[in-house]
CSV table of N, CA and C in Angstrom, one decimal:
chain,number,residue,atom,x,y,z
A,1,UNK,N,9.2,51.3,149.2
A,1,UNK,CA,10.6,51.2,148.0
A,1,UNK,C,9.7,51.1,146.6
A,2,UNK,N,9.8,52.0,145.8
A,2,UNK,CA,8.9,51.3,144.6
A,2,UNK,C,9.9,50.9,143.5
A,3,UNK,N,9.6,50.5,142.3
A,3,UNK,CA,10.5,50.6,141.7
A,3,UNK,C,10.9,51.9,140.8
A,4,UNK,N,10.4,52.6,140.6
A,4,UNK,CA,10.9,54.0,140.7
A,4,UNK,C,12.1,54.5,141.7
A,5,UNK,N,11.7,54.2,142.7
A,5,UNK,CA,13.0,54.2,143.9
A,5,UNK,C,14.4,53.4,143.3
A,6,UNK,N,14.2,52.1,143.2
A,6,UNK,CA,15.5,51.1,143.3
A,6,UNK,C,15.9,51.6,141.5
A,7,UNK,N,15.1,52.0,140.6
A,7,UNK,CA,15.7,52.5,139.4
A,7,UNK,C,16.4,53.9,139.3
A,8,UNK,N,16.0,54.7,140.5
A,8,UNK,CA,16.5,56.0,140.9
A,8,UNK,C,17.9,55.7,141.5
A,9,UNK,N,17.7,54.8,142.4
A,9,UNK,CA,18.7,54.4,143.1
A,9,UNK,C,20.6,54.0,142.6
A,10,UNK,N,19.6,53.2,141.7
A,10,UNK,CA,21.0,52.3,140.7
A,10,UNK,C,21.6,53.3,139.7
A,11,UNK,N,20.6,54.5,139.3
A,11,UNK,CA,20.8,55.5,138.4
A,11,UNK,C,22.0,56.2,138.7
A,12,UNK,N,21.7,56.8,140.1
A,12,UNK,CA,22.4,57.6,140.8
A,12,UNK,C,23.6,56.8,141.0
A,13,UNK,N,23.8,55.9,141.9
A,13,UNK,CA,24.8,55.2,142.0
A,13,UNK,C,26.0,54.7,140.7
A,14,UNK,N,25.5,55.0,139.6
A,14,UNK,CA,26.1,55.1,138.1
A,14,UNK,C,27.0,56.5,137.8
A,15,UNK,N,25.6,57.3,138.1
A,15,UNK,CA,26.1,58.6,137.9
A,15,UNK,C,27.4,58.9,138.6
A,16,UNK,N,27.2,58.9,140.2
A,16,UNK,CA,28.4,59.6,140.7
A,16,UNK,C,29.6,58.4,140.8
A,17,UNK,N,29.7,57.6,139.8
A,17,UNK,CA,30.7,56.7,139.2
A,17,UNK,C,31.0,57.2,137.7
A,18,UNK,N,30.5,58.3,137.2
A,18,UNK,CA,30.4,58.3,135.8
A,18,UNK,C,30.7,57.4,134.7
A,19,UNK,N,29.6,56.4,135.1
A,19,UNK,CA,29.7,55.2,134.2
A,19,UNK,C,28.8,55.3,133.3
A,20,UNK,N,28.3,56.5,132.9
A,20,UNK,CA,26.7,56.7,131.4
A,20,UNK,C,27.5,56.0,130.4
A,21,UNK,N,28.5,56.5,129.9
A,21,UNK,CA,29.3,56.3,128.9
A,21,UNK,C,29.0,54.9,128.3
A,22,UNK,N,29.4,53.5,129.6
A,22,UNK,CA,29.6,52.2,129.3
A,22,UNK,C,28.4,52.0,129.3
A,23,UNK,N,26.9,52.3,129.6
A,23,UNK,CA,25.9,52.0,130.2
A,23,UNK,C,24.9,52.2,128.8
A,24,UNK,N,25.3,51.5,127.4
A,24,UNK,CA,24.8,51.5,126.2
A,24,UNK,C,23.6,50.5,126.5
A,25,UNK,N,22.6,50.6,125.5
A,25,UNK,CA,21.9,49.5,125.6
A,25,UNK,C,22.4,48.0,125.3
A,26,UNK,N,23.3,48.1,124.8
A,26,UNK,CA,24.1,46.7,124.3
A,26,UNK,C,24.8,45.9,125.4
A,27,UNK,N,25.6,46.9,125.8
A,27,UNK,CA,26.7,46.8,127.5
A,27,UNK,C,25.8,46.3,128.4
A,28,UNK,N,24.5,46.5,128.6
A,28,UNK,CA,23.5,46.2,129.9
A,28,UNK,C,23.1,45.2,129.4
A,29,UNK,N,22.6,45.0,128.5
A,29,UNK,CA,22.2,43.6,128.0
A,29,UNK,C,23.4,42.5,128.1
A,30,UNK,N,24.5,42.7,127.5
A,30,UNK,CA,25.5,41.9,128.2
A,30,UNK,C,25.9,41.7,129.5
A,31,UNK,N,25.5,42.5,130.3
A,31,UNK,CA,25.8,42.6,131.6
A,31,UNK,C,24.9,41.6,132.3
A,32,UNK,N,23.9,42.1,132.2
A,32,UNK,CA,22.5,41.3,132.5
A,32,UNK,C,22.8,40.1,132.2
A,33,UNK,N,23.0,39.8,131.0
A,33,UNK,CA,22.6,38.1,130.4
A,33,UNK,C,23.8,37.7,131.4
A,34,UNK,N,25.4,38.3,131.5
A,34,UNK,CA,26.1,37.6,132.2
A,34,UNK,C,25.6,37.3,133.9
A,35,UNK,N,25.2,38.5,134.6
A,35,UNK,CA,24.4,38.1,135.8
A,35,UNK,C,23.5,37.0,136.0
A,36,UNK,N,22.6,36.6,134.5
A,36,UNK,CA,21.6,36.1,134.7
A,36,UNK,C,22.6,34.3,134.2
A,37,UNK,N,23.5,34.4,133.9
A,37,UNK,CA,24.7,33.1,134.0
A,37,UNK,C,25.0,32.6,135.1
A,38,UNK,N,25.5,33.9,136.0
A,38,UNK,CA,25.6,33.6,137.4
A,38,UNK,C,24.8,33.1,138.5
A,39,UNK,N,23.3,33.3,137.9
A,39,UNK,CA,22.6,33.0,139.3
A,39,UNK,C,22.1,31.6,138.4
A,40,UNK,N,22.1,31.4,137.0
A,40,UNK,CA,22.1,30.1,136.8
A,40,UNK,C,23.0,29.1,137.1
A,41,UNK,N,24.1,29.1,137.5
A,41,UNK,CA,25.3,28.6,137.9
A,41,UNK,C,25.4,28.2,138.8
A,42,UNK,N,24.7,28.8,140.0
A,42,UNK,CA,24.4,28.2,141.4
A,42,UNK,C,23.1,27.2,141.3
A,43,UNK,N,22.3,26.9,140.3
A,43,UNK,CA,21.2,25.8,140.4
A,43,UNK,C,22.0,24.7,139.3
A,44,UNK,N,22.6,25.0,138.5
A,44,UNK,CA,23.1,24.4,137.5
A,44,UNK,C,23.4,22.8,138.5
A,45,UNK,N,22.7,21.8,137.9
A,45,UNK,CA,23.0,20.5,137.8
A,45,UNK,C,22.2,19.8,139.4
A,46,UNK,N,21.7,20.8,139.9
A,46,UNK,CA,20.7,20.6,141.3
A,46,UNK,C,19.7,19.6,140.8
A,47,UNK,N,18.9,18.9,141.9
A,47,UNK,CA,17.6,18.6,141.2
A,47,UNK,C,17.0,18.7,142.0
A,48,UNK,N,15.8,19.0,141.5
A,48,UNK,CA,14.8,19.8,141.8
A,48,UNK,C,14.5,20.7,143.3
A,49,UNK,N,14.8,18.8,144.1
A,49,UNK,CA,14.9,19.2,145.5
A,49,UNK,C,16.1,19.9,145.9
A,50,UNK,N,17.2,19.9,145.6
A,50,UNK,CA,18.2,20.3,145.8
A,50,UNK,C,18.0,22.0,145.5
A,51,UNK,N,17.4,22.4,144.6
A,51,UNK,CA,17.3,23.4,144.0
A,51,UNK,C,16.5,24.3,144.8
A,52,UNK,N,15.1,23.9,145.2
A,52,UNK,CA,14.6,24.2,146.4
A,52,UNK,C,15.1,24.2,147.7
A,53,UNK,N,16.1,23.9,148.3
A,53,UNK,CA,17.2,24.1,149.5
A,53,UNK,C,17.9,24.8,149.4
A,54,UNK,N,18.2,25.8,148.3
A,54,UNK,CA,19.5,26.3,148.5
A,54,UNK,C,19.6,27.3,149.0
A,55,UNK,N,18.3,28.1,149.5
A,55,UNK,CA,18.5,29.0,150.5
A,55,UNK,C,18.0,28.8,152.0
A,56,UNK,N,18.1,27.3,152.1
A,56,UNK,CA,18.1,27.0,153.4
A,56,UNK,C,19.4,27.3,154.3
A,57,UNK,N,20.2,27.5,153.8
A,57,UNK,CA,21.3,27.9,154.9
A,57,UNK,C,21.7,29.5,154.3
A,58,UNK,N,22.3,29.9,155.5
A,58,UNK,CA,22.7,31.6,155.0
A,58,UNK,C,23.5,31.5,153.9
A,59,UNK,N,24.8,31.0,153.5
A,59,UNK,CA,25.6,31.1,152.8
A,59,UNK,C,24.5,30.9,151.5
A,60,UNK,N,24.1,30.2,151.4
A,60,UNK,CA,23.2,29.9,149.7
A,60,UNK,C,22.6,31.2,149.6
A,61,UNK,N,21.7,31.4,150.4
A,61,UNK,CA,20.7,32.6,150.4
A,61,UNK,C,21.2,33.6,149.8
A,62,UNK,N,22.8,34.2,150.6
A,62,UNK,CA,23.3,35.3,150.1
A,62,UNK,C,23.5,35.4,148.8
A,63,UNK,N,24.1,34.2,148.5
A,63,UNK,CA,24.5,34.1,147.1
A,63,UNK,C,23.6,34.1,146.0
A,64,UNK,N,22.4,33.8,146.3
A,64,UNK,CA,21.1,33.6,145.4
A,64,UNK,C,21.1,35.1,145.3
A,65,UNK,N,20.6,35.7,146.6
A,65,UNK,CA,20.5,37.3,147.0
A,65,UNK,C,21.2,38.2,146.1
A,66,UNK,N,22.3,38.1,146.2
A,66,UNK,CA,23.4,39.0,145.4
A,66,UNK,C,23.1,38.9,143.9
A,67,UNK,N,23.1,37.6,143.3
A,67,UNK,CA,22.9,37.2,141.9
A,67,UNK,C,21.4,38.0,141.6
A,68,UNK,N,20.5,37.8,142.4
A,68,UNK,CA,18.8,38.1,142.1
A,68,UNK,C,19.3,40.0,142.0
A,69,UNK,N,20.2,40.4,143.0
A,69,UNK,CA,19.9,41.7,143.2
A,69,UNK,C,21.0,42.5,141.9
A,70,UNK,N,22.1,41.7,141.2
A,70,UNK,CA,22.5,42.2,140.3
A,70,UNK,C,21.6,42.1,139.0
A,71,UNK,N,21.3,41.1,138.7
A,71,UNK,CA,19.9,41.0,137.6
A,71,UNK,C,19.2,41.9,137.8
A,72,UNK,N,18.6,42.5,138.8
A,72,UNK,CA,17.6,43.5,138.4
A,72,UNK,C,18.2,44.7,138.7
A,73,UNK,N,19.3,44.8,139.5
A,73,UNK,CA,20.5,46.5,139.2
A,73,UNK,C,20.2,46.4,137.2
A,74,UNK,N,20.5,45.5,136.7
A,74,UNK,CA,21.0,46.1,135.4
A,74,UNK,C,19.9,46.3,134.8
A,75,UNK,N,18.8,45.3,135.2
A,75,UNK,CA,17.4,45.4,134.4
A,75,UNK,C,16.8,46.9,134.8
A,76,UNK,N,17.1,47.7,135.6
A,76,UNK,CA,16.6,48.9,136.4
A,76,UNK,C,17.6,49.9,135.2
A,77,UNK,N,18.7,49.3,135.6
A,77,UNK,CA,19.8,49.9,134.8
A,77,UNK,C,18.9,50.3,133.2
A,78,UNK,N,19.0,49.3,132.4
A,78,UNK,CA,18.6,49.1,131.1
A,78,UNK,C,17.3,50.0,130.9
A,79,UNK,N,16.0,49.7,131.7
A,79,UNK,CA,15.0,50.4,131.5
A,79,UNK,C,15.2,52.2,131.5
A,80,UNK,N,16.2,52.4,133.0
A,80,UNK,CA,16.7,53.6,132.7
A,80,UNK,C,17.1,54.8,131.7
A,81,UNK,N,18.2,53.7,130.9
A,81,UNK,CA,18.6,54.3,129.9
A,81,UNK,C,17.9,54.2,128.4
A,82,UNK,N,16.7,53.1,128.5
A,82,UNK,CA,15.7,53.2,127.6
A,82,UNK,C,14.7,53.8,127.7
A,83,UNK,N,14.5,54.7,128.7
A,83,UNK,CA,13.1,55.4,129.4
A,83,UNK,C,12.3,54.5,129.3
A,84,UNK,N,12.2,53.3,129.6
A,84,UNK,CA,11.0,52.0,129.9
A,84,UNK,C,10.2,52.5,131.5
A,85,UNK,N,9.0,52.4,131.2
A,85,UNK,CA,8.5,52.5,132.6
A,85,UNK,C,8.4,50.9,132.6
A,86,UNK,N,8.9,50.3,133.7
A,86,UNK,CA,8.8,49.1,134.4
A,86,UNK,C,7.5,48.5,134.3
A,87,UNK,N,6.7,49.1,135.7
A,87,UNK,CA,5.4,48.8,135.6
A,87,UNK,C,4.7,48.9,134.8
A,88,UNK,N,4.8,49.8,134.0
A,88,UNK,CA,3.6,49.7,132.7
A,88,UNK,C,3.8,48.9,131.9
A,89,UNK,N,5.1,48.4,131.9
A,89,UNK,CA,5.6,47.5,130.8
A,89,UNK,C,4.7,46.0,131.2
A,90,UNK,N,5.1,46.0,132.5
A,90,UNK,CA,4.8,44.7,133.3
A,90,UNK,C,2.9,44.4,133.1
A,91,UNK,N,2.5,45.4,133.7
A,91,UNK,CA,1.0,45.5,133.2
A,91,UNK,C,0.5,45.2,131.9
A,92,UNK,N,1.0,45.7,131.1
A,92,UNK,CA,1.0,45.8,129.4
A,92,UNK,C,1.1,44.5,129.2
A,93,UNK,N,2.5,43.8,129.3
A,93,UNK,CA,2.9,42.4,129.0
A,93,UNK,C,1.6,41.5,129.6
A,94,UNK,N,1.2,41.6,131.0
A,94,UNK,CA,0.5,40.7,131.7
A,94,UNK,C,-1.0,40.6,130.9
A,95,UNK,N,-1.5,41.7,130.8
A,95,UNK,CA,-2.6,42.1,129.7
A,95,UNK,C,-2.4,40.9,128.6
A,96,UNK,N,-1.4,40.9,127.8
A,96,UNK,CA,-1.2,40.0,126.4
A,96,UNK,C,-1.1,38.8,127.1
A,97,UNK,N,0.0,38.6,127.9
A,97,UNK,CA,-0.4,37.2,128.4
A,97,UNK,C,-1.7,36.3,129.1
A,98,UNK,N,-2.7,37.0,129.5
A,98,UNK,CA,-3.9,37.0,129.7
A,98,UNK,C,-4.5,36.1,128.7
A,99,UNK,N,-4.2,37.1,127.7
A,99,UNK,CA,-5.1,36.5,126.4
A,99,UNK,C,-4.4,35.2,126.0
A,100,UNK,N,-3.0,35.4,126.0
A,100,UNK,CA,-2.5,34.2,125.4
A,100,UNK,C,-2.3,33.0,126.2
A,101,UNK,N,-2.6,32.9,127.2
A,101,UNK,CA,-3.1,31.8,128.5
A,101,UNK,C,-4.2,32.3,129.5
A,102,UNK,N,-5.3,32.0,128.6
A,102,UNK,CA,-6.4,31.8,129.5
A,102,UNK,C,-6.6,30.6,130.6
A,103,UNK,N,-7.3,31.0,131.5
A,103,UNK,CA,-6.9,30.2,133.0
A,103,UNK,C,-7.2,28.6,132.3
A,104,UNK,N,-8.6,28.9,131.4
A,104,UNK,CA,-9.2,27.6,131.2
A,104,UNK,C,-8.4,26.4,130.3
A,105,UNK,N,-7.8,27.2,129.6
A,105,UNK,CA,-6.5,26.3,128.8
A,105,UNK,C,-5.2,26.1,129.3
A,106,UNK,N,-5.0,27.0,130.1
A,106,UNK,CA,-3.5,27.0,130.9
A,106,UNK,C,-3.3,26.6,132.1
A,107,UNK,N,-4.4,26.0,132.9
A,107,UNK,CA,-4.2,25.8,134.2
A,107,UNK,C,-3.4,24.2,134.3
A,108,UNK,N,-2.5,24.6,135.4
A,108,UNK,CA,-1.5,23.3,135.3
A,108,UNK,C,-1.0,22.8,134.1
A,109,UNK,N,-0.8,23.7,133.3
A,109,UNK,CA,0.0,23.0,131.7
A,109,UNK,C,1.3,24.2,131.5
A,110,UNK,N,2.3,23.2,131.5
A,110,UNK,CA,3.6,24.1,130.8
A,110,UNK,C,3.5,24.1,129.7
A,111,UNK,N,3.1,24.7,129.2
A,111,UNK,CA,3.2,24.4,127.5
A,111,UNK,C,2.8,26.1,126.7
A,112,UNK,N,3.7,26.0,125.9
A,112,UNK,CA,3.6,27.5,125.1
A,112,UNK,C,1.9,28.0,124.6
A,113,UNK,N,1.9,29.1,124.5
A,113,UNK,CA,0.6,29.9,124.5
A,113,UNK,C,0.1,29.1,122.8
A,114,UNK,N,1.0,28.9,122.3
A,114,UNK,CA,0.6,28.6,120.4
A,114,UNK,C,0.5,27.1,120.6
A,115,UNK,N,0.6,26.3,121.4
A,115,UNK,CA,0.3,24.6,121.9
A,115,UNK,C,-1.0,24.6,122.8
A,116,UNK,N,-1.5,25.6,123.2
A,116,UNK,CA,-2.9,25.3,124.2
A,116,UNK,C,-4.1,25.3,123.5
A,117,UNK,N,-4.1,25.7,122.2
A,117,UNK,CA,-5.6,25.5,121.3
A,117,UNK,C,-6.0,24.2,121.1
């Protein structure tokens, strides 16, 4: 299944429910932000080791999968509403980041590109 297939499935889901009037870019970004918050809540206050183990049990894995799916579905819907080709956008941004984060300067460092020079 491709990104476009997923986008089309989410769009069809929304259209069958007549939700287009609610799916403005602002509303979708707000919903996306809420879902990212719900995903963050799962990991909040965990140690790095605990966060690595969240998906070790079935209940934790399902919670994380559902929240990640919600985030992705809102992102796909937002891209559809704004007519953004996600694959092309990611490829373009990776090219930009290749220039911002050259391997020889960025390898093993968690620094912003402006701090690498």
